[in-house]
mmCIF file of C-alpha atoms in Angstrom:
data_model
loop_
_atom_site.group_PDB
_atom_site.id
_atom_site.type_symbol
_atom_site.label_atom_id
_atom_site.label_comp_id
_atom_site.label_asym_id
_atom_site.label_seq_id
_atom_site.Cartn_x
_atom_site.Cartn_y
_atom_site.Cartn_z
ATOM 1 C CA MET A 30 -1.797 11.460 -9.613
ATOM 2 C CA ILE A 31 1.132 10.032 -7.898
ATOM 3 C CA LEU A 32 4.648 10.962 -10.142
ATOM 4 C CA PRO A 33 7.008 8.203 -8.730
ATOM 5 C CA ARG A 34 6.378 4.637 -8.172
ATOM 6 C CA TYR A 35 4.693 3.353 -6.029
ATOM 7 C CA HIS A 36 2.529 0.815 -3.165
ATOM 8 C CA ILE A 37 -0.012 0.846 -0.418
ATOM 9 C CA ALA A 38 1.026 -1.301 1.736
ATOM 10 C CA ASP A 39 -0.244 -1.209 5.773
ATOM 11 C CA SER A 40 1.121 2.190 7.434
ATOM 12 C CA ALA A 41 3.971 2.070 9.908
ATOM 13 C CA ILE A 42 2.264 4.839 12.070
ATOM 14 C CA PRO A 43 -0.091 3.244 15.032
ATOM 15 C CA GLY A 44 -4.003 3.512 14.400
ATOM 16 C CA ALA A 45 -3.678 4.959 10.442
ATOM 17 C CA GLY A 46 -4.462 1.624 8.293
ATOM 18 C CA LYS A 47 -2.893 1.275 5.192
ATOM 19 C CA GLY A 48 -0.312 4.324 3.996
ATOM 20 C CA LEU A 49 1.592 5.435 0.686
ATOM 21 C CA PHE A 50 5.173 4.158 0.067
ATOM 22 C CA LEU A 51 7.591 4.778 -2.606
ATOM 23 C CA ASP A 52 9.341 2.504 -4.351
ATOM 24 C CA GLU A 53 11.740 4.989 -5.903
ATOM 25 C CA THR A 54 13.745 7.639 -4.675
ATOM 26 C CA VAL A 55 12.103 10.741 -4.856
ATOM 27 C CA ALA A 56 14.656 13.916 -4.506
ATOM 28 C CA ALA A 57 13.515 17.174 -2.448
ATOM 29 C CA GLY A 58 11.721 19.419 -4.106
ATOM 30 C CA ARG A 59 10.664 16.634 -6.634
ATOM 31 C CA ILE A 60 6.508 16.730 -6.910
ATOM 32 C CA ILE A 61 4.736 13.662 -5.677
ATOM 33 C CA THR A 62 1.237 13.522 -6.201
ATOM 34 C CA ALA A 63 -0.542 16.499 -8.449
ATOM 35 C CA PRO A 64 -3.775 17.067 -9.468
ATOM 36 C CA ASP A 65 -5.860 15.409 -11.835
ATOM 37 C CA GLY A 66 -9.300 14.363 -12.515
ATOM 38 C CA ILE A 67 -10.967 16.950 -10.206
ATOM 39 C CA ASP A 68 -14.098 17.962 -11.918
ATOM 40 C CA ARG A 69 -15.810 19.599 -9.428
ATOM 41 C CA THR A 70 -14.688 21.612 -6.396
ATOM 42 C CA TYR A 71 -17.645 22.469 -3.476
ATOM 43 C CA ARG A 72 -18.269 25.478 -0.772
ATOM 44 C CA HIS A 73 -17.733 24.413 2.628
ATOM 45 C CA ALA A 74 -20.853 26.092 3.071
ATOM 46 C CA ASP A 75 -23.007 23.850 0.215
ATOM 47 C CA ILE A 76 -21.241 20.703 1.598
ATOM 48 C CA HIS A 77 -23.018 21.377 5.276
ATOM 49 C CA ALA A 78 -26.695 22.170 3.480
ATOM 50 C CA SER A 79 -26.845 18.903 1.813
ATOM 51 C CA ALA A 80 -27.211 15.625 3.390
ATOM 52 C CA GLU A 81 -25.778 13.649 0.157
ATOM 53 C CA LEU A 82 -23.073 15.813 0.335
ATOM 54 C CA MET A 83 -21.946 15.700 4.245
ATOM 55 C CA ALA A 84 -22.540 11.575 3.965
ATOM 56 C CA GLN A 85 -19.083 12.356 1.689
ATOM 57 C CA PHE A 86 -17.531 14.704 4.073
ATOM 58 C CA HIS A 87 -15.094 12.491 5.597
ATOM 59 C CA ALA A 88 -13.426 12.019 2.096
ATOM 60 C CA SER A 89 -13.066 15.786 1.284
ATOM 61 C CA ALA A 90 -9.929 17.945 1.154
ATOM 62 C CA ARG A 91 -9.239 21.569 0.871
ATOM 63 C CA TRP A 92 -8.128 22.683 -2.097
ATOM 64 C CA PHE A 93 -8.199 26.736 -1.698
ATOM 65 C CA GLU A 94 -10.339 28.914 0.378
ATOM 66 C CA ASP A 95 -13.642 27.553 1.080
ATOM 67 C CA ARG A 96 -13.716 24.945 -2.283
ATOM 68 C CA TYR A 97 -13.240 21.459 -1.102
ATOM 69 C CA THR A 98 -13.665 18.037 -3.331
ATOM 70 C CA LEU A 99 -14.869 15.018 -2.320
ATOM 71 C CA SER A 100 -13.679 11.554 -3.255
ATOM 72 C CA PRO A 101 -15.390 8.670 -1.759
ATOM 73 C CA ASP A 102 -13.804 6.281 -4.237
ATOM 74 C CA TRP A 103 -10.753 6.869 -2.122
ATOM 75 C CA PRO A 104 -8.236 7.223 -5.271
ATOM 76 C CA ASP A 105 -4.304 6.241 -4.075
ATOM 77 C CA GLU A 106 -3.688 9.659 -2.795
ATOM 78 C CA CYS A 107 -5.923 9.326 -0.118
ATOM 79 C CA TYR A 108 -3.788 6.737 1.845
ATOM 80 C CA ILE A 109 -1.255 9.455 2.401
ATOM 81 C CA ASN A 110 -1.379 9.966 5.999
ATOM 82 C CA HIS A 111 -1.009 13.107 9.114
ATOM 83 C CA SER A 112 2.225 14.365 10.400
ATOM 84 C CA PHE A 113 3.211 17.185 12.311
ATOM 85 C CA GLN A 114 6.236 16.466 10.655
ATOM 86 C CA PRO A 115 5.913 15.505 7.794
ATOM 87 C CA ASN A 116 8.015 14.223 4.575
ATOM 88 C CA GLY A 117 5.412 15.748 2.081
ATOM 89 C CA LEU A 118 4.339 19.393 1.590
ATOM 90 C CA TRP A 119 0.501 19.925 0.643
ATOM 91 C CA HIS A 120 0.224 23.330 -1.649
ATOM 92 C CA LEU A 121 -2.715 23.994 -3.549
ATOM 93 C CA GLY A 122 -3.199 19.986 -3.979
ATOM 94 C CA PHE A 123 0.614 19.291 -4.762
ATOM 95 C CA VAL A 124 2.549 17.122 -3.072
ATOM 96 C CA PHE A 125 6.128 18.270 -2.776
ATOM 97 C CA ALA A 126 8.810 15.872 -1.504
ATOM 98 C CA LEU A 127 10.516 17.781 1.451
ATOM 99 C CA THR A 128 14.029 15.958 1.823
ATOM 100 C CA GLU A 129 15.552 13.375 -0.406
ATOM 101 C CA LEU A 130 13.073 10.350 -0.328
ATOM 102 C CA PRO A 131 14.523 6.722 -0.629
ATOM 103 C CA PRO A 132 12.347 3.898 -1.524
ATOM 104 C CA GLY A 133 10.033 2.213 0.877
ATOM 105 C CA THR A 134 9.725 5.787 2.254
ATOM 106 C CA GLU A 135 5.454 6.384 3.611
ATOM 107 C CA ILE A 136 4.239 9.295 2.616
ATOM 108 C CA THR A 137 2.838 12.130 5.274
ATOM 109 C CA VAL A 138 1.532 15.689 4.773
ATOM 110 C CA ASP A 139 -0.057 17.688 7.719
ATOM 111 C CA TYR A 140 -3.867 17.544 7.357
ATOM 112 C CA ARG A 141 -4.125 20.552 8.457
ATOM 113 C CA HIS A 142 -3.943 22.266 5.210
ATOM 114 C CA LEU A 143 -6.985 20.264 4.212
ATOM 115 C CA LEU A 144 -9.253 20.832 7.217
ATOM 116 C CA PRO A 145 -11.842 23.294 7.158
ATOM 117 C CA PRO A 146 -10.545 26.189 9.945
ATOM 118 C CA GLY A 147 -10.682 25.396 13.282
ATOM 119 C CA GLU A 148 -12.590 21.814 12.686
ATOM 120 C CA SER A 149 -10.732 18.851 13.795
ATOM 121 C CA GLU A 150 -9.662 15.520 13.160
ATOM 122 C CA ASP A 151 -11.578 13.184 14.512
ATOM 123 C CA PHE A 152 -8.285 11.455 16.041
ATOM 124 C CA ALA A 153 -4.903 12.617 17.115
ATOM 125 C CA ASP A 154 -1.936 13.199 15.956
ATOM 126 C CA SER A 155 -0.173 9.389 16.255
ATOM 127 C CA ALA A 156 3.383 10.841 17.472
ATOM 128 C CA THR A 157 2.139 13.746 19.520
ATOM 129 C CA GLY A 158 -1.245 13.145 21.018
ATOM 130 C CA GLU A 159 -2.387 16.545 20.201
ATOM 131 C CA THR A 160 -5.465 17.619 18.113
ATOM 132 C CA ILE A 161 -5.122 18.038 14.651
ATOM 133 C CA THR A 162 -7.112 21.667 13.658
ATOM 134 C CA GLY A 163 -7.203 23.167 10.250
ATOM 135 C CA PHE A 164 -5.500 26.205 9.407
ATOM 136 C CA SER A 165 -7.453 29.007 8.360
ATOM 137 C CA TRP A 166 -6.621 29.705 4.775
ATOM 138 C CA SER A 167 -4.506 32.517 4.317
ATOM 139 C CA GLU A 168 -2.524 30.755 7.636
ATOM 140 C CA SER A 169 -2.173 27.650 4.817
ATOM 141 C CA LEU A 170 -1.362 29.725 2.019
ATOM 142 C CA ALA A 171 1.330 31.748 3.833
ATOM 143 C CA GLY A 172 2.453 28.668 5.530
ATOM 144 C CA SER A 173 3.084 26.420 2.713
ATOM 145 C CA THR A 174 4.067 29.184 0.373
ATOM 146 C CA ARG A 175 6.854 30.170 2.322
ATOM 147 C CA ALA A 176 7.446 26.043 3.247
ATOM 148 C CA LEU A 177 7.395 25.914 -0.853
ATOM 149 C CA ALA A 178 9.918 28.765 -1.331
ATOM 150 C CA GLU A 179 12.632 27.709 0.943
ATOM 151 C CA LEU A 180 12.543 24.041 -0.418
ATOM 152 C CA LEU A 181 12.301 24.925 -4.138
ATOM 153 C CA ASP A 182 14.946 28.404 -3.235
ATOM 154 C CA SER A 183 17.453 24.883 -1.394
ATOM 155 C CA SER A 184 17.177 22.412 -4.146
ATOM 156 C CA HIS A 185 16.419 23.730 -7.451
ATOM 157 C CA ALA A 186 19.861 24.359 -8.452
ATOM 158 C CA ASP A 187 20.439 20.326 -7.977
ATOM 159 C CA ARG A 188 17.913 19.517 -10.227
ATOM 160 C CA ASP A 189 16.350 22.318 -12.545
ATOM 161 C CA VAL A 190 14.216 20.074 -15.260
#
């Protein structure tokens, strides 16, 4: 579920296709997207063992440990693009605003949190040309937890809800 008002439009990121853009200001530390409608997760090994599931793997995201969702119907959250300098923090399926984001901002996250450990995207980062390779589960969780704690520590006094 996407919480702020938004629209889908051509991405400003070269080669990215469409992107998800805000229609309202989102304060630092606020949730942009939250998991909903997830009826099933799959173990990475089970996906690779099934031709039917592997055919949908291009539409996968890691949620926790070795568990992935498959979203072949492409919900609008799938239009969030990658950046090594993202404005959104992916943490356990939630995306938090890393700074105050004004209307018109295209939302980005670091795809290394969503990919299987050691597996690379079939495209490179558009800004750096670097390969986008999945973090291990412990690296992803530790890094996003630290980043979220720092973000909330620095912004919570202004916006407790």
